[in-house]
Amino acid sequence: MAAMTRPRRKGNAALPKNLYRYHDARTDRTYYRYRDPRTGKFHGLGTDHTQAVADALALNAAILATLQSARIAAIATPVQTTSGPTLGRVILHHLERAEKLHERGRLADNTLKAKHSHGEAWRRRLGDRPIAEISVRDIAEALAGYIDQGKERAAQALRSEAIEIWKTALSEGWVDDNPPAKTRAITPEIKRARLTFEVFQAIYQQTGNTWLKNAMALALLTGQRREDIALAQFSEIHDGGWWCVQKKTGSRVFLPLQLRLDVFGQGLEEVVRQCRSTNILSRYIIHQTQPRGNSPVGSPIWKDTLTKAFHAEVLALGNDWESKQPPTFHELRSLAERLYAAQGNVNTQTLLGHRDPRSTALYKDTRGAEWVMVKVG
């Protein structure tokens, strides 16, 4: 019996295939977007329902014909050779699983897009080979081609996705080993400077931007990502803390109001009070304090606006970052982890919402921006 596909979410059920609607909390409007079934990439189709439906039907007619030909070619390849399925078939299965996770909100749009891109790269390279016959050497040679071109980050991402593809194959019993995991780990040269507390203080004191100062304080106190800071609402603060559902992973993190960063001299309760002190009626903790373009007073701050405003303040310092790029707003997350780790009374893995302690460990690396102190006794 053929496997049944998972039904679409209620809000998208009546729409043509590959057309999705979503509500933008910033503008309180409903938008439509089309997901290209070949790449997983979304394309905006505006706010007009009738036009979006017509465009989606036209796109389906144009794209699905070519997609069907490619899929027929993939299906024509034997599912089971004497050595098991080809890598191309495993990748197809791997991406189908990723699509289901995305539909359930457990996989971010950009993550899905990256999986499609990396999966396609591996399919082109080794897709017609039985996966069980692909060796560590085959994977290493493929990655070496990227490294030789100076594309270490691409090689690192491709290696990581290959490991996940082989994990999918392992879970289905198609292979007994994971060759990509046996290749040498790739560590690209880090080109972005870490944010130090001294630099944070300098920016915090120099900026005259009220909402940026509030966003910086909230990010440093909580260690949350910029999208969680940008969309945080006052209604999420109740019963003694901020009940944060992280947008990227869906992790649920409760941050008590008594959470305090001693070196900063403030606690979460004080920072929330500071954000309320604008005396502007808004649902959002970080909100516009003056009208800007199409954003009225009280509207949320778009995450990219956070990044740009912080970047402008960093450049205004006039620091020499040597061969590295200046730190970004995201570096506040790493700084929070390092400061709380030094303080010693906060579980930083829980704070950041990491399931894997190795993820937290990455934030501990100061990248040479801070002195390592030798402690005696």
Coordinates of C-alpha atoms in Angstrom, one line a residue:
M1 CA 0.0 0.0 0.0
A2 CA 1.4 3.4 -0.9
A3 CA 2.3 5.7 2.0
M4 CA -0.3 8.4 2.7
T5 CA 1.1 11.9 2.6
R6 CA 0.5 14.2 5.6
P7 CA -2.4 16.6 5.1
R8 CA -1.5 20.2 4.7
R9 CA -2.1 22.7 7.6
K10 CA -5.7 23.9 7.9
G11 CA -4.8 27.4 6.6
N12 CA -3.2 26.0 3.4
A13 CA -5.5 23.0 2.7
A14 CA -7.7 24.9 0.2
L15 CA -4.8 26.4 -1.7
P16 CA -3.2 24.9 -4.9
K17 CA -0.2 22.7 -4.4
N18 CA 3.0 24.5 -3.4
L19 CA 1.1 27.7 -2.5
Y20 CA 1.2 28.8 1.2
R21 CA -0.2 31.6 3.2
Y22 CA 1.5 33.1 6.2
H23 CA 0.6 35.9 8.6
D24 CA 3.2 38.6 9.1
A25 CA 3.1 39.8 12.8
R26 CA 4.9 43.0 11.9
T27 CA 2.2 44.3 9.4
D28 CA -0.7 42.2 10.6
R29 CA -1.3 41.1 7.0
T30 CA -1.6 37.8 5.2
Y31 CA 0.9 37.1 2.5
Y32 CA 1.2 34.3 -0.1
R33 CA 4.3 32.5 -1.2
Y34 CA 5.1 29.7 -3.7
R35 CA 7.6 27.0 -2.9
D36 CA 9.6 25.9 -5.9
P37 CA 9.4 22.0 -5.7
R38 CA 12.7 21.8 -7.4
T39 CA 14.7 23.7 -4.8
G40 CA 12.5 24.2 -1.8
K41 CA 13.0 28.0 -2.2
F42 CA 10.0 30.3 -1.4
H43 CA 9.0 33.1 -3.7
G44 CA 6.6 35.9 -2.6
L45 CA 3.3 36.3 -4.4
G46 CA 1.9 39.3 -2.6
T47 CA -1.3 39.7 -0.6
D48 CA -4.0 39.3 -3.3
H49 CA -5.6 35.8 -2.9
T50 CA -7.0 35.5 -6.4
Q51 CA -3.8 36.5 -8.1
A52 CA -1.7 34.3 -5.9
V53 CA -3.8 31.3 -6.7
A54 CA -3.7 32.0 -10.5
D55 CA 0.1 32.5 -10.3
A56 CA 0.6 29.3 -8.4
L57 CA -1.5 27.3 -10.9
A58 CA 0.6 28.7 -13.7
L59 CA 3.8 27.9 -11.9
N60 CA 2.7 24.4 -11.2
A61 CA 2.0 23.8 -14.8
A62 CA 5.4 25.1 -15.9
I63 CA 7.5 23.6 -13.2
L64 CA 5.9 20.3 -12.4
A65 CA 6.3 19.1 -16.0
T66 CA 10.1 19.4 -15.8
L67 CA 10.1 18.0 -12.2
Q68 CA 8.0 15.0 -13.3
S69 CA 10.5 14.2 -16.0
A70 CA 13.4 14.3 -13.5
R71 CA 11.4 12.3 -11.0
I72 CA 10.6 9.6 -13.6
A73 CA 14.3 9.4 -14.4
A74 CA 15.1 8.9 -10.7
I75 CA 12.4 6.3 -10.4
A76 CA 13.6 4.5 -13.5
T77 CA 16.9 3.9 -11.7
P78 CA 16.5 0.6 -9.8
V79 CA 15.4 1.2 -6.2
Q80 CA 17.3 -1.9 -5.2
T81 CA 20.5 -2.9 -7.0
T82 CA 22.5 -5.8 -5.8
S83 CA 24.2 -3.4 -3.4
G84 CA 21.0 -1.5 -2.3
P85 CA 19.6 1.8 -3.3
T86 CA 21.6 4.5 -5.1
L87 CA 22.7 7.6 -3.3
G88 CA 20.3 9.6 -5.4
R89 CA 17.3 7.6 -4.2
V90 CA 18.5 7.9 -0.6
I91 CA 18.8 11.7 -1.0
L92 CA 15.2 11.8 -2.4
H93 CA 14.0 9.9 0.7
H94 CA 16.1 12.1 3.0
L95 CA 14.6 15.3 1.5
E96 CA 11.1 14.0 1.7
R97 CA 11.6 13.5 5.4
A98 CA 13.0 17.0 5.7
E99 CA 9.9 18.4 3.9
K100 CA 7.6 16.7 6.5
L101 CA 9.6 18.2 9.3
H102 CA 9.3 21.6 7.6
E103 CA 5.5 21.2 7.3
R104 CA 5.3 20.5 11.0
G105 CA 7.3 23.7 11.8
R106 CA 10.3 21.7 13.0
L107 CA 12.7 22.8 10.3
A108 CA 13.4 26.4 9.3
D109 CA 12.9 27.7 5.7
N110 CA 16.6 28.4 5.3
T111 CA 17.6 25.0 6.7
L112 CA 15.3 23.2 4.2
K113 CA 16.7 25.3 1.4
A114 CA 20.3 24.4 2.4
K115 CA 19.3 20.7 2.6
H116 CA 18.0 20.8 -1.0
S117 CA 21.1 22.6 -2.2
H118 CA 23.6 20.3 -0.5
G119 CA 21.5 17.2 -1.5
E120 CA 21.6 18.2 -5.1
A121 CA 25.4 18.7 -5.0
W122 CA 25.8 15.2 -3.7
R123 CA 23.3 13.8 -6.2
R124 CA 25.3 15.3 -9.1
R125 CA 28.6 14.0 -7.7
L126 CA 27.7 10.4 -6.7
G127 CA 23.9 10.1 -7.2
D128 CA 24.0 7.1 -9.5
R129 CA 26.3 5.0 -7.3
P130 CA 24.8 2.4 -4.8
I131 CA 25.2 4.1 -1.5
A132 CA 26.6 1.0 0.1
E133 CA 29.6 1.1 -2.4
I134 CA 30.5 4.7 -1.6
S135 CA 33.7 4.8 0.4
V136 CA 35.4 7.3 2.8
R137 CA 37.8 8.0 0.0
D138 CA 35.0 9.0 -2.4
I139 CA 33.6 11.5 0.1
A140 CA 37.1 12.8 1.0
E141 CA 37.9 13.4 -2.7
A142 CA 34.6 15.3 -3.3
L143 CA 35.2 17.5 -0.3
A144 CA 38.8 18.1 -1.3
G145 CA 37.6 19.7 -4.5
Y146 CA 35.9 22.4 -2.6
I147 CA 38.7 22.9 -0.1
D148 CA 41.2 23.3 -3.0
Q149 CA 39.1 26.1 -4.3
G150 CA 39.1 27.9 -0.9
K151 CA 35.5 27.0 -0.3
E152 CA 36.0 25.5 3.2
R153 CA 32.6 26.6 4.5
A154 CA 30.9 24.9 1.6
A155 CA 32.9 21.8 2.2
Q156 CA 32.0 21.9 5.9
A157 CA 28.3 22.2 5.2
L158 CA 28.4 19.4 2.5
R159 CA 30.2 17.1 4.9
S160 CA 27.6 17.8 7.7
E161 CA 24.7 17.1 5.3
A162 CA 26.3 13.9 4.0
I163 CA 26.6 12.7 7.5
E164 CA 22.8 13.3 7.9
I165 CA 22.0 11.6 4.6
W166 CA 23.9 8.5 5.7
K167 CA 22.1 8.6 9.1
T168 CA 18.9 8.4 7.1
A169 CA 20.2 5.4 5.2
L170 CA 21.4 3.8 8.5
S171 CA 17.9 4.2 10.0
E172 CA 16.4 2.4 7.0
G173 CA 18.9 -0.4 7.1
W174 CA 20.4 0.4 3.7
V175 CA 24.0 0.8 5.1
D176 CA 25.9 -0.4 8.1
D177 CA 28.4 2.5 8.3
N178 CA 28.7 6.3 7.9
P179 CA 31.7 7.1 5.7
P180 CA 31.2 10.9 5.7
A181 CA 31.5 10.8 9.5
K182 CA 35.0 9.2 9.1
T183 CA 36.4 12.0 7.0
R184 CA 38.5 14.6 8.6
A185 CA 36.4 17.4 10.2
I186 CA 36.7 20.7 8.4
T187 CA 37.4 23.8 10.4
P188 CA 37.2 27.0 8.2
E189 CA 39.3 30.0 9.2
I190 CA 37.0 32.2 11.4
K191 CA 36.9 35.6 9.9
R192 CA 34.4 37.3 12.2
A193 CA 35.6 38.9 15.5
R194 CA 33.9 38.0 18.7
L195 CA 32.1 40.7 20.6
T196 CA 33.7 41.6 24.0
F197 CA 31.9 43.1 26.9
E198 CA 34.1 46.2 26.6
V199 CA 32.9 46.7 23.0
F200 CA 29.3 46.0 24.1
Q201 CA 29.5 48.7 26.8
A202 CA 31.0 51.2 24.3
I203 CA 28.1 50.7 21.9
Y204 CA 25.5 50.6 24.6
Q205 CA 26.7 53.9 26.0
Q206 CA 27.2 55.7 22.6
T207 CA 23.9 54.8 20.9
G208 CA 21.0 57.2 21.0
N209 CA 18.7 54.6 19.5
T210 CA 16.2 53.7 22.3
W211 CA 15.0 50.4 20.7
L212 CA 18.5 49.3 19.8
K213 CA 19.7 49.8 23.4
N214 CA 16.7 47.9 24.7
A215 CA 17.3 45.1 22.2
M216 CA 21.0 44.9 23.1
A217 CA 20.1 44.7 26.8
L218 CA 17.4 42.0 26.3
A219 CA 19.8 39.9 24.0
L220 CA 22.6 40.1 26.5
L221 CA 20.4 39.2 29.5
T222 CA 18.7 36.3 27.8
G223 CA 21.1 35.0 25.2
Q224 CA 18.3 34.6 22.7
R225 CA 18.5 34.9 18.9
R226 CA 17.8 38.1 17.1
E227 CA 14.5 36.8 15.7
D228 CA 13.3 35.9 19.2
I229 CA 14.4 39.3 20.4
A230 CA 12.7 41.1 17.5
L231 CA 9.3 39.3 17.9
A232 CA 9.2 39.0 21.7
Q233 CA 5.9 40.2 23.1
F234 CA 4.9 41.5 26.5
S235 CA 2.1 38.9 26.7
E236 CA 4.8 36.2 26.8
I237 CA 6.0 37.6 30.1
H238 CA 3.9 36.2 32.9
D239 CA 4.0 34.0 36.0
G240 CA 7.5 35.2 36.9
G241 CA 9.3 35.1 33.6
W242 CA 9.5 35.2 29.8
W243 CA 8.1 32.1 28.2
C244 CA 10.1 32.0 25.0
V245 CA 9.4 29.6 22.1
Q246 CA 12.5 29.9 19.9
K247 CA 11.5 30.6 16.3
K248 CA 14.4 28.6 14.8
T249 CA 14.1 25.3 16.7
G250 CA 10.7 25.5 18.5
S251 CA 12.6 25.0 21.8
R252 CA 10.6 26.2 24.8
V253 CA 12.7 28.2 27.2
F254 CA 11.5 29.8 30.5
L255 CA 13.6 32.7 31.5
P256 CA 12.8 33.9 35.1
L257 CA 12.6 37.6 35.8
Q258 CA 15.2 37.2 38.5
L259 CA 17.8 36.2 35.9
R260 CA 20.6 38.6 36.5
L261 CA 23.9 39.3 34.8
D262 CA 26.1 40.7 37.5
V263 CA 28.8 42.3 35.2
F264 CA 26.0 44.2 33.4
G265 CA 24.4 45.3 36.7
Q266 CA 20.9 44.5 35.6
G267 CA 18.4 41.7 35.6
L268 CA 15.6 40.6 33.2
E269 CA 12.9 42.3 35.3
E270 CA 14.8 45.6 35.1
V271 CA 15.3 45.3 31.3
V272 CA 11.6 44.5 30.7
R273 CA 10.7 47.6 32.8
Q274 CA 13.2 49.6 30.8
C275 CA 11.5 48.5 27.5
R276 CA 8.1 49.5 28.9
S277 CA 9.3 52.9 29.9
T278 CA 9.0 54.2 26.3
N279 CA 5.3 54.8 27.3
I280 CA 4.3 53.6 23.8
L281 CA 1.4 51.2 23.5
S282 CA 2.8 48.1 21.8
R283 CA 2.5 44.3 21.9
Y284 CA 6.2 44.0 21.2
I285 CA 9.0 44.4 23.8
I286 CA 11.3 45.9 21.2
H287 CA 9.3 48.4 19.2
Q288 CA 9.6 51.5 17.1
T289 CA 9.7 54.6 19.2
Q290 CA 9.5 57.0 16.2
P291 CA 7.7 56.5 12.9
R292 CA 10.1 55.1 10.2
G293 CA 9.0 54.5 6.6
N294 CA 6.0 52.1 6.7
S295 CA 6.6 51.2 10.3
P296 CA 4.5 53.3 12.7
V297 CA 5.3 53.9 16.3
G298 CA 4.8 50.7 18.4
S299 CA 5.4 48.3 15.5
P300 CA 8.1 45.5 15.9
I301 CA 11.6 45.9 14.7
W302 CA 12.5 43.6 11.7
K303 CA 15.4 41.4 12.6
D304 CA 17.5 42.7 9.6
T305 CA 16.9 46.2 10.9
L306 CA 18.4 45.1 14.2
T307 CA 21.5 43.8 12.4
K308 CA 21.9 47.0 10.3
A309 CA 21.5 49.4 13.3
F310 CA 24.0 47.4 15.4
H311 CA 26.5 47.2 12.5
A312 CA 26.3 51.0 12.1
E313 CA 27.1 51.5 15.8
V314 CA 30.0 49.0 15.6
L315 CA 31.5 50.9 12.6
A316 CA 31.0 54.2 14.5
L317 CA 33.4 53.0 17.2
G318 CA 36.2 53.2 14.7
N319 CA 37.9 50.0 16.0
D320 CA 40.6 48.2 14.1
W321 CA 39.4 44.6 13.7
E322 CA 42.6 43.7 11.9
S323 CA 41.9 40.9 9.4
K324 CA 38.5 40.0 10.8
Q325 CA 35.1 41.3 10.1
P326 CA 33.4 43.3 12.8
P327 CA 31.0 41.5 15.2
T328 CA 27.3 41.3 14.4
F329 CA 24.2 41.5 16.6
H330 CA 24.2 37.7 16.7
E331 CA 27.5 37.8 18.7
L332 CA 25.5 39.0 21.7
R333 CA 24.4 35.4 22.1
S334 CA 27.9 34.2 22.4
L335 CA 28.8 37.0 24.7
A336 CA 25.9 36.2 27.0
E337 CA 27.0 32.5 27.1
R338 CA 30.5 33.4 28.0
L339 CA 29.5 36.0 30.7
Y340 CA 27.0 33.7 32.3
A341 CA 29.6 30.8 32.2
A342 CA 32.1 33.0 34.0
Q343 CA 29.4 34.0 36.5
G344 CA 28.8 30.3 37.2
N345 CA 25.2 30.2 38.4
V346 CA 23.4 29.7 35.1
N347 CA 23.2 26.6 32.9
T348 CA 24.1 28.2 29.6
Q349 CA 23.1 25.1 27.5
T350 CA 19.6 25.5 28.9
L351 CA 19.7 29.3 28.5
L352 CA 20.5 29.1 24.8
G353 CA 18.0 26.3 24.2
H354 CA 20.7 23.8 22.9
R355 CA 19.9 20.1 22.9
D356 CA 23.5 19.3 22.2
P357 CA 26.3 20.6 24.5
R358 CA 28.6 20.8 21.5
S359 CA 26.5 23.6 20.1
T360 CA 27.0 25.6 23.4
A361 CA 30.7 24.9 23.3
L362 CA 31.1 26.7 20.0
Y363 CA 29.9 29.9 21.7
K364 CA 32.6 29.6 24.4
D365 CA 35.4 30.2 21.8
T366 CA 36.5 33.9 22.1
R367 CA 38.4 33.7 18.8
G368 CA 41.3 35.5 20.5
A369 CA 39.2 38.5 21.4
E370 CA 39.7 38.1 25.2
W371 CA 42.6 37.3 27.5
V372 CA 42.6 33.9 28.9
M373 CA 43.4 34.3 32.6
V374 CA 45.4 31.7 34.6
K375 CA 43.7 31.1 37.9
V376 CA 45.8 30.1 41.0
G377 CA 44.2 28.2 43.9

